[in-house]
Tab-separated table of C-alpha atoms in Angstrom:
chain	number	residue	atom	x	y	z
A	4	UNK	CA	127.855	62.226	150.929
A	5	UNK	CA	130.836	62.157	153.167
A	6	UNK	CA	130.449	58.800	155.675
A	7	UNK	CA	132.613	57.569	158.530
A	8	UNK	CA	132.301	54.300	159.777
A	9	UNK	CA	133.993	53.238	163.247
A	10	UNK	CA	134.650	49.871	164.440
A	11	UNK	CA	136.177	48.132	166.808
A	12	UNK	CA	136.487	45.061	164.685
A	13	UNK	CA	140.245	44.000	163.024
A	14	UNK	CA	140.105	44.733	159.369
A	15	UNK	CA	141.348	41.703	157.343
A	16	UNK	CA	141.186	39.670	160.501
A	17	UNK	CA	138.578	37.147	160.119
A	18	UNK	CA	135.675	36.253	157.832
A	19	UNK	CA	132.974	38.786	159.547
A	20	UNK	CA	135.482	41.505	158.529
A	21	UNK	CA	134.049	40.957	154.484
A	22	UNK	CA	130.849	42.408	155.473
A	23	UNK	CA	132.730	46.185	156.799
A	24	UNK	CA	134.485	45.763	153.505
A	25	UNK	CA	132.149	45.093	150.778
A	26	UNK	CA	129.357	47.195	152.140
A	27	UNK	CA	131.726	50.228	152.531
A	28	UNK	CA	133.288	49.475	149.021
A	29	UNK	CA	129.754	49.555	147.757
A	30	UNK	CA	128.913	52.898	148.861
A	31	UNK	CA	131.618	54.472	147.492
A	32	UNK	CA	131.012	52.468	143.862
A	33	UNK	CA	127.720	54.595	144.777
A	34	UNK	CA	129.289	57.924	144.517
A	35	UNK	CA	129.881	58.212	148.253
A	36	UNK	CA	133.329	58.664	150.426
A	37	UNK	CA	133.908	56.347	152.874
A	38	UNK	CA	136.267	56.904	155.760
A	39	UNK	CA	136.383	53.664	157.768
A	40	UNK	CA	138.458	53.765	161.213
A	41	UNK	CA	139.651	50.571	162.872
A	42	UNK	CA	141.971	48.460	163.441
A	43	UNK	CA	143.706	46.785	161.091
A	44	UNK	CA	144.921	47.066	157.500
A	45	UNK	CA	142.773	47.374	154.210
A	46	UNK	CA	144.044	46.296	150.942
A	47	UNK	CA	143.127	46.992	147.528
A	48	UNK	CA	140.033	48.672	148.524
A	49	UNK	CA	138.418	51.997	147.673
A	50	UNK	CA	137.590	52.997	150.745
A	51	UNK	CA	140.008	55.436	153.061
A	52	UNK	CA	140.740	53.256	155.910
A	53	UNK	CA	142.413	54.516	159.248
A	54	UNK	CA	144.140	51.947	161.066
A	55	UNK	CA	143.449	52.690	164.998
A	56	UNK	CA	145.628	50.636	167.824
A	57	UNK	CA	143.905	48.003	169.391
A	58	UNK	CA	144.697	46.256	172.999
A	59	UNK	CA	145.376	42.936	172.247
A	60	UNK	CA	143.595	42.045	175.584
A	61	UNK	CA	140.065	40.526	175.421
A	62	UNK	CA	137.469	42.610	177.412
A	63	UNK	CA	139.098	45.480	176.568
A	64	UNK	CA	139.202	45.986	172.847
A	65	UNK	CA	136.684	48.479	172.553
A	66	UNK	CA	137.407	50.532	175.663
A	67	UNK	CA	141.187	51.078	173.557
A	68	UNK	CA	139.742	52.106	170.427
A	69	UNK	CA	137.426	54.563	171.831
A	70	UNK	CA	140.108	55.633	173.894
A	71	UNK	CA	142.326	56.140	170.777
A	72	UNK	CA	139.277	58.092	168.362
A	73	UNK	CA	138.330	59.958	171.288
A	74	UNK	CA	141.050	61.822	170.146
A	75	UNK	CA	140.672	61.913	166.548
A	76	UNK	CA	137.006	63.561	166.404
A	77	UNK	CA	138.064	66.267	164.692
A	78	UNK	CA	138.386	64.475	161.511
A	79	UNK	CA	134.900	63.643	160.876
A	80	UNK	CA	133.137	66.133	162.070
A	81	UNK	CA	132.002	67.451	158.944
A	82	UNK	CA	130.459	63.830	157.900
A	83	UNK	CA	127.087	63.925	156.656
A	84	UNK	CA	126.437	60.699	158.586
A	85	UNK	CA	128.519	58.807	161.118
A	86	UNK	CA	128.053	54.662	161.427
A	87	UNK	CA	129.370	53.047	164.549
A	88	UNK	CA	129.705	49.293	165.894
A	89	UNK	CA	128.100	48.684	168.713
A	90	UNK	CA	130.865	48.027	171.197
A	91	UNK	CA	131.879	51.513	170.670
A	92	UNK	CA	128.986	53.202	170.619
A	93	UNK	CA	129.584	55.370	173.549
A	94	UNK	CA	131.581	57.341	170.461
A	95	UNK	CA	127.819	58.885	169.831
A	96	UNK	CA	127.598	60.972	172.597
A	97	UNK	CA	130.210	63.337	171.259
A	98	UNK	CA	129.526	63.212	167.901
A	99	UNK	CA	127.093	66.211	166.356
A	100	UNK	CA	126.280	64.607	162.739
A	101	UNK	CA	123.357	61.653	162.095
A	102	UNK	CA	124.599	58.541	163.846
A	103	UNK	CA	123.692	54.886	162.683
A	104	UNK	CA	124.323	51.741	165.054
A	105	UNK	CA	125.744	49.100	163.657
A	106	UNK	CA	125.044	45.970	164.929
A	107	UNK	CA	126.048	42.381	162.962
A	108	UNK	CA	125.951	40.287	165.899
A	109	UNK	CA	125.112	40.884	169.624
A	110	UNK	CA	127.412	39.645	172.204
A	111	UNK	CA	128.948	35.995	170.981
A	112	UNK	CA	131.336	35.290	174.049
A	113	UNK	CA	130.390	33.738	176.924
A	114	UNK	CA	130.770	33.448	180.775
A	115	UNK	CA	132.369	36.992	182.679
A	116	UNK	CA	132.881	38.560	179.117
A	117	UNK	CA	129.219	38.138	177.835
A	118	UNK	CA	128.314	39.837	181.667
A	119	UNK	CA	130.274	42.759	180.804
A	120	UNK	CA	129.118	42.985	176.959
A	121	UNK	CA	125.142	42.772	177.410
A	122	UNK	CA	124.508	45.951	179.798
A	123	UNK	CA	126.908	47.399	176.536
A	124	UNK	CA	124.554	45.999	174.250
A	125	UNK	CA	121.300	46.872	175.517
A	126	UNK	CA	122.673	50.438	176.294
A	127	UNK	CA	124.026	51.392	172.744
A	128	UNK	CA	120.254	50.480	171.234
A	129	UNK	CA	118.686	52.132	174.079
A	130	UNK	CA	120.968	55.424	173.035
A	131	UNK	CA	120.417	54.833	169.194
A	132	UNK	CA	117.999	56.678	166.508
A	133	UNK	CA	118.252	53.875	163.644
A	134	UNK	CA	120.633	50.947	163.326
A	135	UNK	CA	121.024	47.783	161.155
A	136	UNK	CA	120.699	44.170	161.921
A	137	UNK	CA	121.524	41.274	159.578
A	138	UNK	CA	118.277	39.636	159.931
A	139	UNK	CA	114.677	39.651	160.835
A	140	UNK	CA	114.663	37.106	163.737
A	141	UNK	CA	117.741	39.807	164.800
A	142	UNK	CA	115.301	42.614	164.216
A	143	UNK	CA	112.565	40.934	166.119
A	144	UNK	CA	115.262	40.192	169.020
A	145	UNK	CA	116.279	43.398	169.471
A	146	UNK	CA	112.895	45.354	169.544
A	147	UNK	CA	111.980	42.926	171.919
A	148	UNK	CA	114.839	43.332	174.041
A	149	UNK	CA	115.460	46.539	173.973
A	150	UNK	CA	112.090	48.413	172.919
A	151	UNK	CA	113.422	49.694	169.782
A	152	UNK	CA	110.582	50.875	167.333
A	153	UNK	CA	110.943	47.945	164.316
A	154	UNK	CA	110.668	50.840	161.897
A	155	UNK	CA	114.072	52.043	163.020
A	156	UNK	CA	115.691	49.161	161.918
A	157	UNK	CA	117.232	48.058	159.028
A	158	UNK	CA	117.963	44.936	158.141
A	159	UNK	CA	121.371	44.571	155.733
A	160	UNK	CA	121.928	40.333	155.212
A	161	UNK	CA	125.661	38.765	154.522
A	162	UNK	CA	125.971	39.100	150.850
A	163	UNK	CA	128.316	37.491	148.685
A	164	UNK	CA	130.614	38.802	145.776
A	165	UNK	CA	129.006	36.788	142.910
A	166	UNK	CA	131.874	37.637	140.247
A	167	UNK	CA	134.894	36.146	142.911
A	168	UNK	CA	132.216	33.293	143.620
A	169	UNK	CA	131.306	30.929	141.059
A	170	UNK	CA	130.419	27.695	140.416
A	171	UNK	CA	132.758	25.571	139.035
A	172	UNK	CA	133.515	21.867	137.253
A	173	UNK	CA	132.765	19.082	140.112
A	174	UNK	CA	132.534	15.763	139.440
A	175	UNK	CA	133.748	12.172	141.075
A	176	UNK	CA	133.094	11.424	144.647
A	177	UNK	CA	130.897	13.627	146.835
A	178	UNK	CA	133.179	16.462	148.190
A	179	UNK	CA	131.647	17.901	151.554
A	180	UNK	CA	133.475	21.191	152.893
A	181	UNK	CA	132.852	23.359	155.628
A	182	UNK	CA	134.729	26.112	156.641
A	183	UNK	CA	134.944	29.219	159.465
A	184	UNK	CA	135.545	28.822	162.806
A	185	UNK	CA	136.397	25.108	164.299
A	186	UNK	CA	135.243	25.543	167.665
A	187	UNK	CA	133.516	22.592	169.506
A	188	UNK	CA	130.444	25.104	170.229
A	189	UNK	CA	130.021	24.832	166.669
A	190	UNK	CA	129.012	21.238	165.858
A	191	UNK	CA	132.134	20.530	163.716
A	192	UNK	CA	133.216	17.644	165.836
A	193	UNK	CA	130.102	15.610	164.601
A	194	UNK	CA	131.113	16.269	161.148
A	195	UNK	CA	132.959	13.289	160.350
A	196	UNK	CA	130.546	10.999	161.222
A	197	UNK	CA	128.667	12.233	157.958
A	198	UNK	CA	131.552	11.296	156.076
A	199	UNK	CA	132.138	7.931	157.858
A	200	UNK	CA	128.170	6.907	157.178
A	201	UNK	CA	128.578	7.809	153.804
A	202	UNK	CA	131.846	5.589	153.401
A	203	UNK	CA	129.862	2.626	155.505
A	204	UNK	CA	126.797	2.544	152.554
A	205	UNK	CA	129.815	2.095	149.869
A	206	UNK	CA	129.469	6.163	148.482
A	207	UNK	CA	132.678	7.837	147.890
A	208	UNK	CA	133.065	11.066	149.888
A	209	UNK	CA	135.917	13.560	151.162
A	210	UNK	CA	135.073	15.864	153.278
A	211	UNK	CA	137.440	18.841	154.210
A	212	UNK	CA	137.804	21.286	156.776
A	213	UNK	CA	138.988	24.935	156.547
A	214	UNK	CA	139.845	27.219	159.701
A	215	UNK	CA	141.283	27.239	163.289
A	216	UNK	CA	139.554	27.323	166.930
A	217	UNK	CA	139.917	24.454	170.199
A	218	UNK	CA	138.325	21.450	168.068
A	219	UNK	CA	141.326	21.868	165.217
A	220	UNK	CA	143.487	19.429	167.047
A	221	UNK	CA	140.936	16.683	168.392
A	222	UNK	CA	139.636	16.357	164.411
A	223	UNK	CA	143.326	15.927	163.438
A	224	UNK	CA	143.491	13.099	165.465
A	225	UNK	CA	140.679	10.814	163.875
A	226	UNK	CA	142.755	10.385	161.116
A	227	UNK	CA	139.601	9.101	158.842
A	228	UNK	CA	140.264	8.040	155.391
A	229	UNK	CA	139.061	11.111	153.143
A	230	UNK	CA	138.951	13.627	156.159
A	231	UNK	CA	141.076	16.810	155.377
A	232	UNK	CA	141.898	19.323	158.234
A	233	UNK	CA	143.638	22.507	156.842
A	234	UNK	CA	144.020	25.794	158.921
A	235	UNK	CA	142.624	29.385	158.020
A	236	UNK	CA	142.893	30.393	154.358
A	237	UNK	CA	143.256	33.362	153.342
A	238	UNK	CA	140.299	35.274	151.923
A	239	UNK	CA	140.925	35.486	148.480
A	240	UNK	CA	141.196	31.836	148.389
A	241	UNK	CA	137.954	30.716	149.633
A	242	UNK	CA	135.915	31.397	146.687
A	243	UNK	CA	138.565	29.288	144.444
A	244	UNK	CA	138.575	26.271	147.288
A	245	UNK	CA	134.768	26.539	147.070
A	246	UNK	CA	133.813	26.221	143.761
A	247	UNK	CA	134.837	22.702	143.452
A	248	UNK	CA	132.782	21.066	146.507
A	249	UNK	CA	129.815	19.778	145.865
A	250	UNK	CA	128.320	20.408	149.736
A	251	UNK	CA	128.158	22.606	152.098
A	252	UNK	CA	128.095	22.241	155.725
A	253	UNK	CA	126.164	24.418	158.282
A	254	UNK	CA	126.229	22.175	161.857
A	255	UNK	CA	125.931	25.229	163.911
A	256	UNK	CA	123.478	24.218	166.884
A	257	UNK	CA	120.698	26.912	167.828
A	258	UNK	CA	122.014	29.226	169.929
A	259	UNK	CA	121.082	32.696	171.115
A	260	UNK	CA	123.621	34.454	168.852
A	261	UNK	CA	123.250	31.804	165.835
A	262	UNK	CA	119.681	32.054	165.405
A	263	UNK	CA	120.046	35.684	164.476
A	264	UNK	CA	122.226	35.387	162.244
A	265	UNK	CA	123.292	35.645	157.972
A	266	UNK	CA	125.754	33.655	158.183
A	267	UNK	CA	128.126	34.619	155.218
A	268	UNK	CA	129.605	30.988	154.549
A	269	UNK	CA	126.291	30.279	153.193
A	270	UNK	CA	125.863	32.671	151.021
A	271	UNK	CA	129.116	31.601	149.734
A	272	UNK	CA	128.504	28.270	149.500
A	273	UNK	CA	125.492	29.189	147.403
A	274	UNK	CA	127.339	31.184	145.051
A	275	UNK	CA	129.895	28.750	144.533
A	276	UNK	CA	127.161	25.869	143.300
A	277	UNK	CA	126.942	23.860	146.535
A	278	UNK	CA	123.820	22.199	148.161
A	279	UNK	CA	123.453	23.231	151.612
A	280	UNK	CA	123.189	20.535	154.906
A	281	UNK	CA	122.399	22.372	158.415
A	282	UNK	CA	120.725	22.173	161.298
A	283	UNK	CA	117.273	23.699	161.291
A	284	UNK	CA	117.221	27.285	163.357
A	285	UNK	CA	115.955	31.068	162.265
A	286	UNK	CA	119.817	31.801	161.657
A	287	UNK	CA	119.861	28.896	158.508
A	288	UNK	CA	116.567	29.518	157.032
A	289	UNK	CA	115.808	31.237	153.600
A	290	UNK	CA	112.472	31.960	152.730
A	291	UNK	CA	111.067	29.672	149.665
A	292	UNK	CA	114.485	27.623	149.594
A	293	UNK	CA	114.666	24.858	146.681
A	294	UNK	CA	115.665	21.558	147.619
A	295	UNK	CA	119.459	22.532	147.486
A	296	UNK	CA	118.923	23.727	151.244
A	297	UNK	CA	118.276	20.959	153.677
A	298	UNK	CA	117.774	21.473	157.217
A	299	UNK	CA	117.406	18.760	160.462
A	300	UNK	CA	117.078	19.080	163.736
A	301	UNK	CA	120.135	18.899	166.046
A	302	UNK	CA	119.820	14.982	166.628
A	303	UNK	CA	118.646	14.263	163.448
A	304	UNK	CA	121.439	16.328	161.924
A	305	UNK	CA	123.875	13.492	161.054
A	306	UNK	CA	121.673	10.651	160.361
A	307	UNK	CA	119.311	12.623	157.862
A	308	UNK	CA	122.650	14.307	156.036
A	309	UNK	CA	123.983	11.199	155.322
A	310	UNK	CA	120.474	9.547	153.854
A	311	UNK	CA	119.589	12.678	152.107
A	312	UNK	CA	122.869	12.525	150.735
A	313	UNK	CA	123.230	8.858	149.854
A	314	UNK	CA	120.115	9.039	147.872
A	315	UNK	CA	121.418	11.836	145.443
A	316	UNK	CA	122.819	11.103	141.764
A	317	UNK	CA	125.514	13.192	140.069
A	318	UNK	CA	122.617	14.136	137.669
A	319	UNK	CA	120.720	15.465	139.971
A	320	UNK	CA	122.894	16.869	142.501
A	321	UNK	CA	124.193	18.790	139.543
A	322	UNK	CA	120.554	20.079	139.073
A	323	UNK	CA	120.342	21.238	142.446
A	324	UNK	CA	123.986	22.775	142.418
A	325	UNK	CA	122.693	24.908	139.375
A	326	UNK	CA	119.343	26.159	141.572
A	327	UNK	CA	121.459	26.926	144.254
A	328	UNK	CA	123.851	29.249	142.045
A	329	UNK	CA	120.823	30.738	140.568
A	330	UNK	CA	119.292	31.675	143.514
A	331	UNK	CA	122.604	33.495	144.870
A	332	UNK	CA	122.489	35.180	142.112
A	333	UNK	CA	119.055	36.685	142.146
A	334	UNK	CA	119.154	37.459	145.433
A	335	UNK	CA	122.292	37.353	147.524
A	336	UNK	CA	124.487	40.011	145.584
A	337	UNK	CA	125.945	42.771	148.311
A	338	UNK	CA	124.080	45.160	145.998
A	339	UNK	CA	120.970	43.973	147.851
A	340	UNK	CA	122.429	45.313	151.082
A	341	UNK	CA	124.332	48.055	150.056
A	342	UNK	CA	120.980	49.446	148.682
A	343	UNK	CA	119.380	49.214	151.874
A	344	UNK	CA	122.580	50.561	153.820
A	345	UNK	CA	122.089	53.837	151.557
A	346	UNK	CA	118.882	54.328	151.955
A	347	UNK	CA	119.213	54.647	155.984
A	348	UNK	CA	121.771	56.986	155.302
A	349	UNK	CA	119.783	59.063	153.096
A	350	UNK	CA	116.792	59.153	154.931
């Protein structure tokens, strides 16, 4: 089949971008062609990818890419089946082959620009046949919201690529990572107090940060023994960063937007052997997760890390690492989700 995808979302640009890319790579591995069109720039994939000029101007992202493929319709009209983000969704009104909405996240920002975005939002599902959500508290959420029949919906998790993702020789003191987006709406800034408690009760730990956002600086400044603040990496060097930490870190308070989530650092962190420490919300739960996934409420989120933690052996956080690898394995591959992307677009 001949598939478009457009999106409004940079290419390459941050980690969200993975999901366009290994779900469109896995159609074609399918048999399929894949024309994605956004901005941005694709690299080493098999995929045709169309960059498209994007205003550089938040609030009005979207409105310049459908601006710019309003004019480039032409070129897939003869898809078989046409998927489109939901900030550009308006796109479906002039296109004549099967549309799909794609929706990975509802509106994230907040204040004026979340005002503009929800009417958006709500009026894309309200316009759309079938679309895709990442989750089933997402599914739930937008049936509710939006009166969408649940059987219209498909639900395609984060994946993870389990051959770039591996598990990998850890040993010495307890090495805590987290990485994504340091913003203070995130939790991060509580972060080193994990590592400090652990340092007060005698047990070696690093812990070390990956990424940029407002809280970069204000973490730089503790200046904590064993606390290491590095900016963004590049994608291809996540999985080999990962693969020698022996935790994962998930402090992402519940939130409107987080609860609905898959968030893909986990299923990295899984892949790569960690054991997982979060706070307790639909958007960090797996169904029938082993002990290598522990979960707290908010307030509880430090204290109980750093017990749970203290009171693990190498032996047997190695044990756990293993689970954890094993269950990425049987169930986290982007096969999983590519599967249930082709099916909507067969049906």
């Amino acid at each position: 089949m001949k598939i478009v995808w457009l999106s409004s979302r940079m290419l390459g640009g941050d980690l969200s971008s993975t999901t366009q890319i290994q779900l469109a790579n896995g159609l074609v591995k399918k048999g399929h062609s894949v024309d994605l069109y956004s901005p941005g720039k694709s690299v080493g994939n098999s995929f045709e990818h169309h960059s498209i000029t994007r205003s550089n101007i938040r609030g009005l992202q979207a409105r310049s890419v459908v601006k710019q493929l309003r004019k480039r319709t032409l070129e897939f009209k003869d898809a078989d089946a046409v998927l489109i983000d939901w900030p550009i969704f308006s796109l479906a009104s002039i296109i004549q082959s099967p549309v799909i909405l794609m929706d990975r996240s509802p509106p994230a920002d907040k204040g004026f620009l979340a005002k503009l975005q929800w009417p958006k939002w709500t009026k894309a599902w309200s316009k759309a046949i079938r679309g895709t959500v990442v989750s089933q508290a997402h599914r739930e959420f937008v049936s509710e919201q939006t009166q969408t029949p649940k059987a219209s919906i498909g639900v395609i998790p984060a994946g993870v690529d389990l051959e770039r993702f591996q598990i990998g020789e850890k040993d010495g003191p307890i090495q805590m990572v987290y990485h994504g987006r340091v913003d203070s709406n995130r939790g991060v800034l509580g972060l080193p107090m994990v590592l400090s408690g652990l340092l007060s009760k005698g047990i070696d730990a690093t812990m070390h940060i990956y990424g940029s956002g407002d809280a970069v600086n204000r973490l730089r400044k503790i200046g904590m023994p064993g606390l290491e603040i590095t900016d963004t990496i590049p994608q291809d060097e996540v999985a080999q960063k990962l693969a020698k930490y022996d935790v994962g870190l998930l402090p992402m308070p519940e939130d409107k937007v987080w609860n609905l989530a898959s968030p893909l650092k986990r299923s990295e962190y899984l892949a790569s052997g960690l054991v997982v420490c979060g706070t307790d919300h639909d958007g960090h739960r797996i169904k029938d997760s082993g002990d290598w996934l522990q979960l707290y409420n908010q307030d509880e989120y430090i204290s109980r890390t750093i017990n749970w933690l203290s009171s693990l052996d190498r032996q047997l956080l190695t044990a756990l690492q293993k689970e954890s690898r094993a269950y990425a394995e049987e169930h986290l591959s982007w096969s999983h989700s590519v599967d249930v992307l082709e099916s909507m677009i067969l049906s």
